[in-house]
Amino acid sequence: MSMLDPDTARDLAARLGAANDAARPLQVPSGTEAAVCLDIMRRQQLGIVKYGTTVADNPLPLRDWLQHAYEETLDQAVYLRRAIEQIDRELGAA
């Protein structure tokens, strides 16, 4: 699992605009949260390379965004069910 190095953390803080917010300094993620932040940044870069744009700049209609999310949710249900079945098989074999 990758952690945010200090330079990356400062860059992230600057991008979020938190570097100038003295009233509420940014708490830099660590551990699992940092790994999720890195995953999101990597996914964004992958999407930019694949689609040539960011989600924020993509002009898809809302209905299309909802359809994409729905299909990804169905995929997630399949992955979860498969993992549950594997755990059940492994526990049953013990």
CSV table of N, CA and C in Angstrom, one decimal:
chain,number,residue,atom,x,y,z
A,1,MET,N,0.8,-1.2,0.0
A,1,MET,CA,0.0,0.0,0.0
A,1,MET,C,0.9,1.2,0.0
A,2,SER,N,0.6,2.2,-0.9
A,2,SER,CA,1.4,3.4,-1.0
A,2,SER,C,0.9,4.4,0.0
A,3,MET,N,1.8,5.2,0.5
A,3,MET,CA,1.4,6.3,1.4
A,3,MET,C,1.7,7.6,0.7
A,4,LEU,N,1.1,8.7,1.1
A,4,LEU,CA,1.4,10.0,0.6
A,4,LEU,C,2.7,10.5,1.1
A,5,ASP,N,3.6,10.8,0.2
A,5,ASP,CA,4.8,11.4,0.6
A,5,ASP,C,4.6,12.9,0.9
A,6,PRO,N,5.4,13.6,1.6
A,6,PRO,CA,5.2,15.0,2.0
A,6,PRO,C,4.9,15.9,0.7
A,7,ASP,N,5.7,15.7,-0.3
A,7,ASP,CA,5.4,16.6,-1.5
A,7,ASP,C,4.1,16.3,-2.1
A,8,THR,N,3.7,15.1,-2.2
A,8,THR,CA,2.3,14.7,-2.7
A,8,THR,C,1.2,15.3,-1.8
A,9,ALA,N,1.4,15.2,-0.5
A,9,ALA,CA,0.5,15.7,0.4
A,9,ALA,C,0.3,17.2,0.3
A,10,ARG,N,1.4,18.0,0.1
A,10,ARG,CA,1.4,19.4,-0.1
A,10,ARG,C,0.7,19.7,-1.4
A,11,ASP,N,1.0,18.9,-2.5
A,11,ASP,CA,0.3,19.2,-3.8
A,11,ASP,C,-1.2,18.9,-3.7
A,12,LEU,N,-1.6,17.9,-3.0
A,12,LEU,CA,-3.0,17.6,-2.8
A,12,LEU,C,-3.7,18.7,-2.0
A,13,ALA,N,-3.0,19.2,-1.0
A,13,ALA,CA,-3.6,20.3,-0.2
A,13,ALA,C,-3.8,21.5,-1.0
A,14,ALA,N,-2.8,21.8,-1.8
A,14,ALA,CA,-2.9,23.0,-2.7
A,14,ALA,C,-4.0,22.9,-3.7
A,15,ARG,N,-4.2,21.7,-4.3
A,15,ARG,CA,-5.3,21.4,-5.2
A,15,ARG,C,-6.6,21.6,-4.6
A,16,LEU,N,-6.7,21.2,-3.3
A,16,LEU,CA,-8.0,21.3,-2.6
A,16,LEU,C,-8.2,22.7,-2.0
A,17,GLY,N,-7.2,23.6,-2.2
A,17,GLY,CA,-7.4,24.9,-1.7
A,17,GLY,C,-7.2,25.0,-0.2
A,18,ALA,N,-6.9,23.9,0.5
A,18,ALA,CA,-6.8,23.9,1.9
A,18,ALA,C,-5.5,24.5,2.4
A,19,ALA,N,-4.5,24.7,1.6
A,19,ALA,CA,-3.2,25.2,2.0
A,19,ALA,C,-3.3,26.7,2.5
A,20,ASN,N,-4.3,27.4,2.0
A,20,ASN,CA,-4.5,28.8,2.4
A,20,ASN,C,-5.6,29.0,3.4
A,21,ASP,N,-6.2,27.9,3.9
A,21,ASP,CA,-7.3,28.0,4.9
A,21,ASP,C,-6.7,27.8,6.3
A,22,ALA,N,-6.3,28.9,6.9
A,22,ALA,CA,-5.7,28.8,8.3
A,22,ALA,C,-6.7,28.4,9.3
A,23,ALA,N,-8.0,28.6,9.1
A,23,ALA,CA,-9.0,28.3,10.1
A,23,ALA,C,-9.2,26.8,10.2
A,24,ARG,N,-9.0,26.1,9.1
A,24,ARG,CA,-9.2,24.7,9.1
A,24,ARG,C,-8.1,24.0,8.3
A,25,PRO,N,-7.0,23.8,8.9
A,25,PRO,CA,-5.9,23.2,8.1
A,25,PRO,C,-6.3,21.8,7.7
A,26,LEU,N,-5.7,21.4,6.5
A,26,LEU,CA,-6.0,20.1,6.0
A,26,LEU,C,-5.4,19.0,6.8
A,27,GLN,N,-6.2,18.0,7.1
A,27,GLN,CA,-5.6,16.8,7.7
A,27,GLN,C,-5.3,15.8,6.6
A,28,VAL,N,-4.0,15.6,6.4
A,28,VAL,CA,-3.5,14.7,5.3
A,28,VAL,C,-3.9,13.3,5.6
A,29,PRO,N,-4.6,12.6,4.7
A,29,PRO,CA,-5.0,11.2,4.9
A,29,PRO,C,-3.7,10.3,5.1
A,30,SER,N,-4.0,9.3,5.9
A,30,SER,CA,-2.9,8.3,6.1
A,30,SER,C,-3.6,6.9,6.1
A,31,GLY,N,-2.8,5.9,6.0
A,31,GLY,CA,-3.3,4.5,6.1
A,31,GLY,C,-4.3,4.3,4.9
A,32,THR,N,-5.4,3.7,5.3
A,32,THR,CA,-6.4,3.2,4.3
A,32,THR,C,-6.9,4.4,3.5
A,33,GLU,N,-7.2,5.5,4.2
A,33,GLU,CA,-7.7,6.7,3.5
A,33,GLU,C,-6.7,7.2,2.5
A,34,ALA,N,-5.4,7.3,2.8
A,34,ALA,CA,-4.4,7.7,1.8
A,34,ALA,C,-4.4,6.8,0.6
A,35,ALA,N,-4.5,5.5,0.8
A,35,ALA,CA,-4.5,4.5,-0.3
A,35,ALA,C,-5.7,4.8,-1.2
A,36,VAL,N,-6.9,5.1,-0.6
A,36,VAL,CA,-8.1,5.4,-1.4
A,36,VAL,C,-7.9,6.7,-2.2
A,37,CYS,N,-7.3,7.7,-1.6
A,37,CYS,CA,-7.0,8.9,-2.3
A,37,CYS,C,-6.1,8.7,-3.5
A,38,LEU,N,-5.0,7.9,-3.3
A,38,LEU,CA,-4.1,7.6,-4.4
A,38,LEU,C,-4.8,6.8,-5.5
A,39,ASP,N,-5.7,5.9,-5.1
A,39,ASP,CA,-6.5,5.1,-6.1
A,39,ASP,C,-7.3,6.0,-6.9
A,40,ILE,N,-8.0,7.0,-6.3
A,40,ILE,CA,-8.8,8.0,-7.0
A,40,ILE,C,-8.0,8.8,-8.0
A,41,MET,N,-6.8,9.3,-7.5
A,41,MET,CA,-5.9,10.0,-8.4
A,41,MET,C,-5.5,9.2,-9.6
A,42,ARG,N,-5.1,7.9,-9.3
A,42,ARG,CA,-4.7,7.0,-10.4
A,42,ARG,C,-5.9,6.8,-11.4
A,43,ARG,N,-7.1,6.6,-10.9
A,43,ARG,CA,-8.2,6.3,-11.7
A,43,ARG,C,-8.5,7.6,-12.6
A,44,GLN,N,-8.4,8.7,-12.0
A,44,GLN,CA,-8.6,10.0,-12.8
A,44,GLN,C,-7.6,10.0,-13.9
A,45,GLN,N,-6.3,9.8,-13.7
A,45,GLN,CA,-5.3,9.8,-14.7
A,45,GLN,C,-5.6,8.8,-15.8
A,46,LEU,N,-6.0,7.6,-15.4
A,46,LEU,CA,-6.4,6.5,-16.4
A,46,LEU,C,-7.6,7.0,-17.2
A,47,GLY,N,-8.6,7.6,-16.6
A,47,GLY,CA,-9.7,8.1,-17.3
A,47,GLY,C,-9.4,9.2,-18.3
A,48,ILE,N,-8.5,10.1,-17.9
A,48,ILE,CA,-8.1,11.2,-18.8
A,48,ILE,C,-7.4,10.6,-20.0
A,49,VAL,N,-6.5,9.6,-19.8
A,49,VAL,CA,-5.8,8.9,-20.9
A,49,VAL,C,-6.8,8.2,-21.8
A,50,LYS,N,-7.8,7.5,-21.2
A,50,LYS,CA,-8.7,6.6,-22.0
A,50,LYS,C,-9.8,7.5,-22.7
A,51,TYR,N,-10.3,8.5,-22.0
A,51,TYR,CA,-11.4,9.3,-22.6
A,51,TYR,C,-11.1,10.7,-23.0
A,52,GLY,N,-9.9,11.1,-22.7
A,52,GLY,CA,-9.4,12.4,-23.1
A,52,GLY,C,-10.1,13.6,-22.3
A,53,THR,N,-10.7,13.3,-21.2
A,53,THR,CA,-11.3,14.4,-20.4
A,53,THR,C,-11.5,13.9,-19.0
A,54,THR,N,-11.8,14.8,-18.1
A,54,THR,CA,-12.2,14.4,-16.7
A,54,THR,C,-13.7,14.2,-16.6
A,55,VAL,N,-14.1,13.6,-15.5
A,55,VAL,CA,-15.5,13.5,-15.2
A,55,VAL,C,-16.2,14.9,-15.2
A,56,ALA,N,-15.5,15.8,-14.5
A,56,ALA,CA,-16.1,17.1,-14.4
A,56,ALA,C,-16.3,17.8,-15.7
A,57,ASP,N,-15.5,17.5,-16.7
A,57,ASP,CA,-15.6,18.2,-18.0
A,57,ASP,C,-16.3,17.4,-19.0
A,58,ASN,N,-16.8,16.2,-18.6
A,58,ASN,CA,-17.5,15.3,-19.6
A,58,ASN,C,-18.9,15.8,-19.7
A,59,PRO,N,-19.4,16.0,-20.9
A,59,PRO,CA,-20.7,16.6,-21.1
A,59,PRO,C,-21.9,15.5,-21.2
A,60,LEU,N,-21.7,14.3,-20.7
A,60,LEU,CA,-22.7,13.3,-20.7
A,60,LEU,C,-24.0,13.8,-20.0
A,61,PRO,N,-25.1,13.5,-20.5
A,61,PRO,CA,-26.4,13.8,-19.8
A,61,PRO,C,-26.4,13.0,-18.5
A,62,LEU,N,-27.2,13.6,-17.5
A,62,LEU,CA,-27.3,12.9,-16.2
A,62,LEU,C,-27.8,11.5,-16.3
A,63,ARG,N,-28.7,11.2,-17.2
A,63,ARG,CA,-29.2,9.8,-17.4
A,63,ARG,C,-28.1,8.9,-17.7
A,64,ASP,N,-27.2,9.3,-18.6
A,64,ASP,CA,-26.0,8.4,-18.9
A,64,ASP,C,-25.1,8.2,-17.7
A,65,TRP,N,-24.9,9.2,-16.9
A,65,TRP,CA,-24.1,9.0,-15.7
A,65,TRP,C,-24.8,8.0,-14.8
A,66,LEU,N,-26.1,8.1,-14.6
A,66,LEU,CA,-26.8,7.2,-13.8
A,66,LEU,C,-26.7,5.8,-14.3
A,67,GLN,N,-26.8,5.6,-15.6
A,67,GLN,CA,-26.7,4.3,-16.3
A,67,GLN,C,-25.4,3.7,-16.0
A,68,HIS,N,-24.3,4.5,-16.2
A,68,HIS,CA,-23.0,4.0,-15.9
A,68,HIS,C,-22.8,3.5,-14.4
A,69,ALA,N,-23.3,4.3,-13.5
A,69,ALA,CA,-23.2,4.0,-12.1
A,69,ALA,C,-24.0,2.7,-11.8
A,70,TYR,N,-25.2,2.6,-12.4
A,70,TYR,CA,-26.0,1.4,-12.2
A,70,TYR,C,-25.3,0.2,-12.7
A,71,GLU,N,-24.7,0.2,-13.9
A,71,GLU,CA,-24.0,-0.9,-14.4
A,71,GLU,C,-22.8,-1.3,-13.5
A,72,GLU,N,-22.1,-0.3,-13.0
A,72,GLU,CA,-20.9,-0.6,-12.2
A,72,GLU,C,-21.4,-1.2,-10.8
A,73,THR,N,-22.5,-0.7,-10.4
A,73,THR,CA,-23.1,-1.3,-9.1
A,73,THR,C,-23.5,-2.8,-9.3
A,74,LEU,N,-24.0,-3.1,-10.5
A,74,LEU,CA,-24.3,-4.5,-10.8
A,74,LEU,C,-23.0,-5.3,-10.8
A,75,ASP,N,-22.0,-4.8,-11.4
A,75,ASP,CA,-20.7,-5.5,-11.4
A,75,ASP,C,-20.2,-5.7,-10.0
A,76,GLN,N,-20.3,-4.7,-9.2
A,76,GLN,CA,-19.9,-4.8,-7.8
A,76,GLN,C,-20.6,-5.9,-7.1
A,77,ALA,N,-22.0,-6.0,-7.3
A,77,ALA,CA,-22.7,-7.0,-6.7
A,77,ALA,C,-22.2,-8.4,-7.1
A,78,VAL,N,-21.9,-8.6,-8.3
A,78,VAL,CA,-21.3,-9.9,-8.8
A,78,VAL,C,-20.0,-10.2,-8.1
A,79,TYR,N,-19.1,-9.2,-8.0
A,79,TYR,CA,-17.8,-9.4,-7.3
A,79,TYR,C,-18.0,-9.7,-5.8
A,80,LEU,N,-18.9,-9.1,-5.2
A,80,LEU,CA,-19.2,-9.3,-3.8
A,80,LEU,C,-19.8,-10.7,-3.6
A,81,ARG,N,-20.7,-11.1,-4.4
A,81,ARG,CA,-21.3,-12.4,-4.3
A,81,ARG,C,-20.3,-13.5,-4.5
A,82,ARG,N,-19.4,-13.3,-5.5
A,82,ARG,CA,-18.4,-14.3,-5.8
A,82,ARG,C,-17.4,-14.5,-4.6
A,83,ALA,N,-17.1,-13.3,-4.0
A,83,ALA,CA,-16.2,-13.4,-2.8
A,83,ALA,C,-16.9,-14.1,-1.6
A,84,ILE,N,-18.2,-13.8,-1.4
A,84,ILE,CA,-18.9,-14.5,-0.4
A,84,ILE,C,-18.9,-16.0,-0.6
A,85,GLU,N,-19.2,-16.4,-1.8
A,85,GLU,CA,-19.3,-17.8,-2.1
A,85,GLU,C,-17.9,-18.5,-1.9
A,86,GLN,N,-16.8,-17.8,-2.2
A,86,GLN,CA,-15.5,-18.3,-2.0
A,86,GLN,C,-15.2,-18.5,-0.5
A,87,ILE,N,-15.6,-17.5,0.3
A,87,ILE,CA,-15.4,-17.6,1.7
A,87,ILE,C,-16.2,-18.7,2.3
A,88,ASP,N,-17.5,-18.9,1.8
A,88,ASP,CA,-18.3,-20.0,2.3
A,88,ASP,C,-17.7,-21.3,2.0
A,89,ARG,N,-17.2,-21.4,0.7
A,89,ARG,CA,-16.6,-22.7,0.3
A,89,ARG,C,-15.4,-23.0,1.2
A,90,GLU,N,-14.5,-22.0,1.4
A,90,GLU,CA,-13.3,-22.2,2.2
A,90,GLU,C,-13.7,-22.5,3.7
A,91,LEU,N,-14.7,-21.9,4.2
A,91,LEU,CA,-15.1,-22.2,5.6
A,91,LEU,C,-15.7,-23.5,5.7
A,92,GLY,N,-16.5,-23.9,4.7
A,92,GLY,CA,-17.1,-25.2,4.7
A,92,GLY,C,-16.1,-26.4,4.6
A,93,ALA,N,-15.0,-26.1,3.9
A,93,ALA,CA,-13.9,-27.1,3.8
A,93,ALA,C,-13.0,-27.3,5.0
A,94,ALA,N,-13.1,-26.3,5.9
A,94,ALA,CA,-12.3,-26.4,7.1
A,94,ALA,C,-12.7,-27.4,8.1
